[in-house]
mmCIF file of C-alpha atoms in Angstrom:
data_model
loop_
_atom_site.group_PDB
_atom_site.id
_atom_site.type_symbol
_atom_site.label_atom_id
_atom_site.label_comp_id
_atom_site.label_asym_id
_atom_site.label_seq_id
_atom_site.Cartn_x
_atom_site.Cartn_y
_atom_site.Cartn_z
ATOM 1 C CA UNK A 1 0.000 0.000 0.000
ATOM 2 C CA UNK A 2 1.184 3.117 -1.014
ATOM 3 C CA UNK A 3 2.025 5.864 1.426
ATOM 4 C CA UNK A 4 1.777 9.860 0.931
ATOM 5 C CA UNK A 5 5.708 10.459 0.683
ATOM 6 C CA UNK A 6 5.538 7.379 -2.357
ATOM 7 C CA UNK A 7 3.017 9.453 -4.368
ATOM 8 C CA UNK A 8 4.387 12.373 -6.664
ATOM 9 C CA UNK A 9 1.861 14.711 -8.223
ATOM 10 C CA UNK A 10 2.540 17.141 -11.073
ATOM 11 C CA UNK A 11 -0.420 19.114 -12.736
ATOM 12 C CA UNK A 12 -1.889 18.423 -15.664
ATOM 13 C CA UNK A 13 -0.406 20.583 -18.680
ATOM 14 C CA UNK A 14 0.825 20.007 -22.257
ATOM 15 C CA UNK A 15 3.731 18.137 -20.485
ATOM 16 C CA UNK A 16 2.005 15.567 -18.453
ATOM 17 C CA UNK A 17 -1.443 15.055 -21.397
ATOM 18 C CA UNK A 18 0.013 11.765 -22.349
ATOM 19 C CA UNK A 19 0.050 10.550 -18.917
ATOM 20 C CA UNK A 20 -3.118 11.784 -17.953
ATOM 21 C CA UNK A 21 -4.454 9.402 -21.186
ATOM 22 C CA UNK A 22 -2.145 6.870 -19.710
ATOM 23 C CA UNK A 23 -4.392 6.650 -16.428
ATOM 24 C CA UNK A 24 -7.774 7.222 -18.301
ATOM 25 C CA UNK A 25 -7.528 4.729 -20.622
ATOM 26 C CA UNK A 26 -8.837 4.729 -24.214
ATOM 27 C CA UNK A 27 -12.318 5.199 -22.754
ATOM 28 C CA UNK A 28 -11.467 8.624 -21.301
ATOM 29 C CA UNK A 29 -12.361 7.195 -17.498
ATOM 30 C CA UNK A 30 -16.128 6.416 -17.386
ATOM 31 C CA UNK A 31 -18.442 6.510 -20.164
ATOM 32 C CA UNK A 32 -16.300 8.663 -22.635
ATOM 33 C CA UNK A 33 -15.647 11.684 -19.756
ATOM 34 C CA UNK A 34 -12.483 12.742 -19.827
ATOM 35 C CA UNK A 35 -13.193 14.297 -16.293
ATOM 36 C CA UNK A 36 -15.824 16.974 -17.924
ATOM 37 C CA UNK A 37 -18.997 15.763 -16.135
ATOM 38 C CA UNK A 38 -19.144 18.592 -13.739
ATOM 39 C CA UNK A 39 -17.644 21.190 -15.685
ATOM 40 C CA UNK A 40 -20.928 21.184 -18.171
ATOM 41 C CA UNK A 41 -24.457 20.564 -18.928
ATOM 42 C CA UNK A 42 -25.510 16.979 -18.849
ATOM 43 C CA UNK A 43 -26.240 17.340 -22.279
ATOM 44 C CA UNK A 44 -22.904 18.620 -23.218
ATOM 45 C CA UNK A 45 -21.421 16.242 -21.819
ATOM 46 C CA UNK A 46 -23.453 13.576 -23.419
ATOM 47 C CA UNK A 47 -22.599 15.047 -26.948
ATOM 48 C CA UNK A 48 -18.979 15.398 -26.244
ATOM 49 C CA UNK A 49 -18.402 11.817 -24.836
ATOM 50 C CA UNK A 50 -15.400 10.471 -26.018
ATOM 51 C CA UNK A 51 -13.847 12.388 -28.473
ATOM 52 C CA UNK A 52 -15.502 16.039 -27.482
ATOM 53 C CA UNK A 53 -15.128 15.948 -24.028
ATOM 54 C CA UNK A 54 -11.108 14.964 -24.617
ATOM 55 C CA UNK A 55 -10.780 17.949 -26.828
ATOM 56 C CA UNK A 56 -12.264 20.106 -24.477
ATOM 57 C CA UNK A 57 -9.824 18.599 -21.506
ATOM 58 C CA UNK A 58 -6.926 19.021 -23.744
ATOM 59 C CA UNK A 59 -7.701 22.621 -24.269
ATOM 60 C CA UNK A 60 -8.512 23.526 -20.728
ATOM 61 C CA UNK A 61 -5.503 21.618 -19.475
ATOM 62 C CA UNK A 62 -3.371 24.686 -21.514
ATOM 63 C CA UNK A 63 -5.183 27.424 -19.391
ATOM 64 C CA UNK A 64 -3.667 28.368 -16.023
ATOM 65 C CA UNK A 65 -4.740 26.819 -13.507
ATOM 66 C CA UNK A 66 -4.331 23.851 -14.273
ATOM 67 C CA UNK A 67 -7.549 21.922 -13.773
ATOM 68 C CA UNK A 68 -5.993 19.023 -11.693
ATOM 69 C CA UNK A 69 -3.200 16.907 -11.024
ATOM 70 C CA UNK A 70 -1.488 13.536 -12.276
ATOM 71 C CA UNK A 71 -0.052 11.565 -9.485
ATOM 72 C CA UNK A 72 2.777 8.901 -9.875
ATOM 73 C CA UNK A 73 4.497 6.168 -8.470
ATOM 74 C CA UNK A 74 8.191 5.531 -8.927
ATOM 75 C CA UNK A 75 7.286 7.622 -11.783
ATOM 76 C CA UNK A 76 4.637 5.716 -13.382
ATOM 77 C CA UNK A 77 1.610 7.762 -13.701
ATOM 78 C CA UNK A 78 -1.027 5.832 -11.197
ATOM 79 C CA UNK A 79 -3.966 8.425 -10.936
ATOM 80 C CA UNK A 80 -5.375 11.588 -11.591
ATOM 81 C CA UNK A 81 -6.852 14.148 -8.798
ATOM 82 C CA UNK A 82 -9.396 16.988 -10.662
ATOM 83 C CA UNK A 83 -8.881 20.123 -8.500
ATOM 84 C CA UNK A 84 -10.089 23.865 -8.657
ATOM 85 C CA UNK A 85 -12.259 26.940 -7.585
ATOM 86 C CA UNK A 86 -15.557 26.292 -7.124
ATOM 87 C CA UNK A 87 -16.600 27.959 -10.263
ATOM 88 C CA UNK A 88 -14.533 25.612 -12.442
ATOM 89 C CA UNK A 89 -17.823 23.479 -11.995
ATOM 90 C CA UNK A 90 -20.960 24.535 -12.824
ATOM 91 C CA UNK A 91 -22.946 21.865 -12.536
ATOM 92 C CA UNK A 92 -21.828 20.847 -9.028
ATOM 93 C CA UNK A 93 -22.580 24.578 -8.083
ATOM 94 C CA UNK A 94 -26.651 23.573 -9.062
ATOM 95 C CA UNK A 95 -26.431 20.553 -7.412
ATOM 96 C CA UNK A 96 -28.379 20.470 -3.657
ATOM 97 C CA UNK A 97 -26.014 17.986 -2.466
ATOM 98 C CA UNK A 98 -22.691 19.212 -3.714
ATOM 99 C CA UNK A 99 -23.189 23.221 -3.924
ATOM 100 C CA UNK A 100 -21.528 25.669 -1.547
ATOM 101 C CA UNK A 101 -22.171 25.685 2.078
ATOM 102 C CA UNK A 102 -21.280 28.901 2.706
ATOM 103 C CA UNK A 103 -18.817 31.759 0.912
ATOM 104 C CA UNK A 104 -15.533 29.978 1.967
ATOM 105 C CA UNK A 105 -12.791 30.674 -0.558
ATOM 106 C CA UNK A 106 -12.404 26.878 -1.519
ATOM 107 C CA UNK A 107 -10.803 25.017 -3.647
ATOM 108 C CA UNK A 108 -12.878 21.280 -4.244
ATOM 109 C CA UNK A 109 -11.887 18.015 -5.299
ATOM 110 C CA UNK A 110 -14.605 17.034 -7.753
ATOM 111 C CA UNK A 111 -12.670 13.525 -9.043
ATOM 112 C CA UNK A 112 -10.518 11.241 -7.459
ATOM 113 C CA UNK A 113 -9.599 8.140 -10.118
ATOM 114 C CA UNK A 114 -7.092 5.547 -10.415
ATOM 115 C CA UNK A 115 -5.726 3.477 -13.474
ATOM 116 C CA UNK A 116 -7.619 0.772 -13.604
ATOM 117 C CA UNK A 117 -4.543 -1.469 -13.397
ATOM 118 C CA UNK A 118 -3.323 0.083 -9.971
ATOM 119 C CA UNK A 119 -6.842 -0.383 -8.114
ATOM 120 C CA UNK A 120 -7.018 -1.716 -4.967
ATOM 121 C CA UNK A 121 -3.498 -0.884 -3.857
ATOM 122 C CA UNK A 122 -5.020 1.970 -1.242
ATOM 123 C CA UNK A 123 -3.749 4.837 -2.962
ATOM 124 C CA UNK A 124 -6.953 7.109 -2.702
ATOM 125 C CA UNK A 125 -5.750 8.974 0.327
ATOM 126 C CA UNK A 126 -2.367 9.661 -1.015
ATOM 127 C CA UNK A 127 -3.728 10.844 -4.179
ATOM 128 C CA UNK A 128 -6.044 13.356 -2.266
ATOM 129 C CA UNK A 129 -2.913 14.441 -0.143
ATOM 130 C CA UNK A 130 -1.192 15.379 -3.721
ATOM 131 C CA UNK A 131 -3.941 16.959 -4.677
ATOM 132 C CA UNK A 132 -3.631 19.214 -1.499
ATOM 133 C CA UNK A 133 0.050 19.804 -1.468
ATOM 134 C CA UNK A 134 -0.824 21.084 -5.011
ATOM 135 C CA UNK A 135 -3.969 23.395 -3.960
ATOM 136 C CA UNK A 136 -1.148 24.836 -0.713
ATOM 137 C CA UNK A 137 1.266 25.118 -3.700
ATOM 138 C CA UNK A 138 -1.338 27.325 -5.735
ATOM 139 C CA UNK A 139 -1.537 29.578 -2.075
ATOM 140 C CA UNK A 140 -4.924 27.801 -1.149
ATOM 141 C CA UNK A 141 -6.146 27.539 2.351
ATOM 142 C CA UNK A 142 -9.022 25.478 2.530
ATOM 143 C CA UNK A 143 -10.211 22.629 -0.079
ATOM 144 C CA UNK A 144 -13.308 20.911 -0.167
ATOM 145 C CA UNK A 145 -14.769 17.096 -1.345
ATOM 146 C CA UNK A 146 -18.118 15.714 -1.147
ATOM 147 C CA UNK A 147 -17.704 11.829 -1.269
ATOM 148 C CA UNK A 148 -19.397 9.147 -1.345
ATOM 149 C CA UNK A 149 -20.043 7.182 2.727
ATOM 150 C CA UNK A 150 -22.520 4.171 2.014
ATOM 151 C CA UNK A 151 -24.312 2.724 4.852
ATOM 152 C CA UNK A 152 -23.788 -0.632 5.512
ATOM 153 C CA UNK A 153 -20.388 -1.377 4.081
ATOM 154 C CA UNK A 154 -22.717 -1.181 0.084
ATOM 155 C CA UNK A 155 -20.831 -0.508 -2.642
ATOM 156 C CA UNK A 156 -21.317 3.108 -3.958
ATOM 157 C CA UNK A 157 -21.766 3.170 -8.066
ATOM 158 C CA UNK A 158 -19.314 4.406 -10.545
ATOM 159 C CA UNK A 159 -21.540 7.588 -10.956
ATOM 160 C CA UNK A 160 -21.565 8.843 -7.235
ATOM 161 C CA UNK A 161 -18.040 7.358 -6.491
ATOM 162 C CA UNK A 162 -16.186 9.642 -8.745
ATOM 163 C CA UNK A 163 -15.641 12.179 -5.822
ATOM 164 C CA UNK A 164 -14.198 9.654 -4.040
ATOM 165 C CA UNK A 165 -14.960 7.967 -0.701
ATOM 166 C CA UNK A 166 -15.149 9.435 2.959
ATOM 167 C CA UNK A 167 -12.621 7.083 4.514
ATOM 168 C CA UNK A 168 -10.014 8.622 1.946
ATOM 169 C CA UNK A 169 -10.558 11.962 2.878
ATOM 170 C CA UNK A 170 -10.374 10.893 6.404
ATOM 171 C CA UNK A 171 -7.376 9.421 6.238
ATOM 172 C CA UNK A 172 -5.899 12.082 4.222
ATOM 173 C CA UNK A 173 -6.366 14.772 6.929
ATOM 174 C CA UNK A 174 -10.109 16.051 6.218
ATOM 175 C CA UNK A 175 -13.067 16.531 8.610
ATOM 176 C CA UNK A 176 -16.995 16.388 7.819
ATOM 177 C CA UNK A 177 -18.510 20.104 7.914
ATOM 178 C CA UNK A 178 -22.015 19.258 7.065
ATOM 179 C CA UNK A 179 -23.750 16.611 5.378
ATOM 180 C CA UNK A 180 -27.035 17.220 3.280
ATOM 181 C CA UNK A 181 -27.799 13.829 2.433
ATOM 182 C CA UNK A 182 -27.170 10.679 4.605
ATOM 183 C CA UNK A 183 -24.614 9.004 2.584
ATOM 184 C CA UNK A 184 -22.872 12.484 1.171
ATOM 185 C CA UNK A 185 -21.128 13.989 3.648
ATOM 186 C CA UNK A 186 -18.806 17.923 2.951
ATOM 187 C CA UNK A 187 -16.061 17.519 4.044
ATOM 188 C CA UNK A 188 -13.031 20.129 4.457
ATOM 189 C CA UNK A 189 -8.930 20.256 4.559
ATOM 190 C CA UNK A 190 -7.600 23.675 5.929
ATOM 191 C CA UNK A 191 -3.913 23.794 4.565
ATOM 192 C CA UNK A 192 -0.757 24.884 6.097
ATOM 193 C CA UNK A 193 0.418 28.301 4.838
ATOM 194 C CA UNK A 194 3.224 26.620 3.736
ATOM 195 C CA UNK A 195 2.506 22.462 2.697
ATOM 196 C CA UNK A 196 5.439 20.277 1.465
ATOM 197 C CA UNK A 197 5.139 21.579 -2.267
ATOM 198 C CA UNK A 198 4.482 19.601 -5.204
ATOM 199 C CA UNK A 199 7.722 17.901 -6.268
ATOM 200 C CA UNK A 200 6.942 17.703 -10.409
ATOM 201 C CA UNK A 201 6.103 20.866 -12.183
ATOM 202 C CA UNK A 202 7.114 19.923 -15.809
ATOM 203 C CA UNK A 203 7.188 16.688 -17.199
ATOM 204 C CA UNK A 204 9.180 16.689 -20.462
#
């Protein structure tokens, strides 16, 4: 099992695409996303499965910030942490269960996935502490998940699991703030000033 000081995270730009692609596989993740399912309409994103919604990744991973981060171990790429201001998605914003609390400059974790060959090998947490020294990195102070906590040890579906689970966040430092729906609770990191930084910036 993989510890925090094992996993390196570097953010996604024009240098690290082909390793993001590496961890999504040809299918772009689930159904054709290419992580774009809460930065659009439904029906946007149901158009640009596949093909669209990788175009649209590839051109947003050029813009600064970058929109996440791409996490490896012994410099494989492993996983892939999707990380920003709140406004980067729109349709979590609308949602009752995911939208803001209060007016907290946060940063939130909207997607925490692993190559599907690496699964299993408990490396949630460490990519959501990546994630974070990335966020302290970027001069954040606070960032913000709603995952997934399924009563009675259930399995929680591909759809709702995307944001990852509670016990991750747990056990990568974060504590529940409020909880709008029994199996969805909000949960919150506040960063050090100062966090060990991210240790890849540009992948060649």
């Amino acid at each position: 099992m993989a510890n925090s000081s094992e996993i390196v995270g570097a953010p996604l730009t024009e240098h690290t695409w082909a390793d993001f692609e590496q961890v999504m596989g040809p299918d772009g993740g689930a159904r054709g996303c290419w992580c774009m399912h809460w930065r659009m309409t439904y029906q946007q994103w149901e158009r640009g499965r596949g093909a669209g919604n990788r175009a649209t990744m590839r051109e947003r991973a050029e813009s600064d910030p970058p929109p996440g981060v791409v996490c490896y171990l012994d410099s494989e790429p492993v996983g892939w942490v999707a990380i920003g201001e709140r406004s980067e998605y729109p349709r979590m914003q609308r949602s009752p269960v995911t939208k803001a609390i209060d007016h907290a400059p946060v940063w939130v974790i909207s997607c925490v996935y692993v190559r599907r060959d690496h699964r299993g090998a408990g490396l949630h947490a460490p990519l959501i502490d990546a994630a974070c020294r990335f966020a302290a990195d970027q001069g954040q102070e606070i960032v913000e998940a709603v995952p997934v906590e399924p009563a009675g040890g259930k399995r929680a579906g591909a759809d709702t699991a995307m944001t990852g689970m509670a016990s991750a966040y747990l056990a990568a430092g974060f504590r529940e703030v409020a909880r709008r729906k029994s199996d969805r609770p909000v949960m919150r990191r506040t960063l050090r000033p100062v966090e060990r930084p991210v240790l890849v910036t540009d992948r060649r």
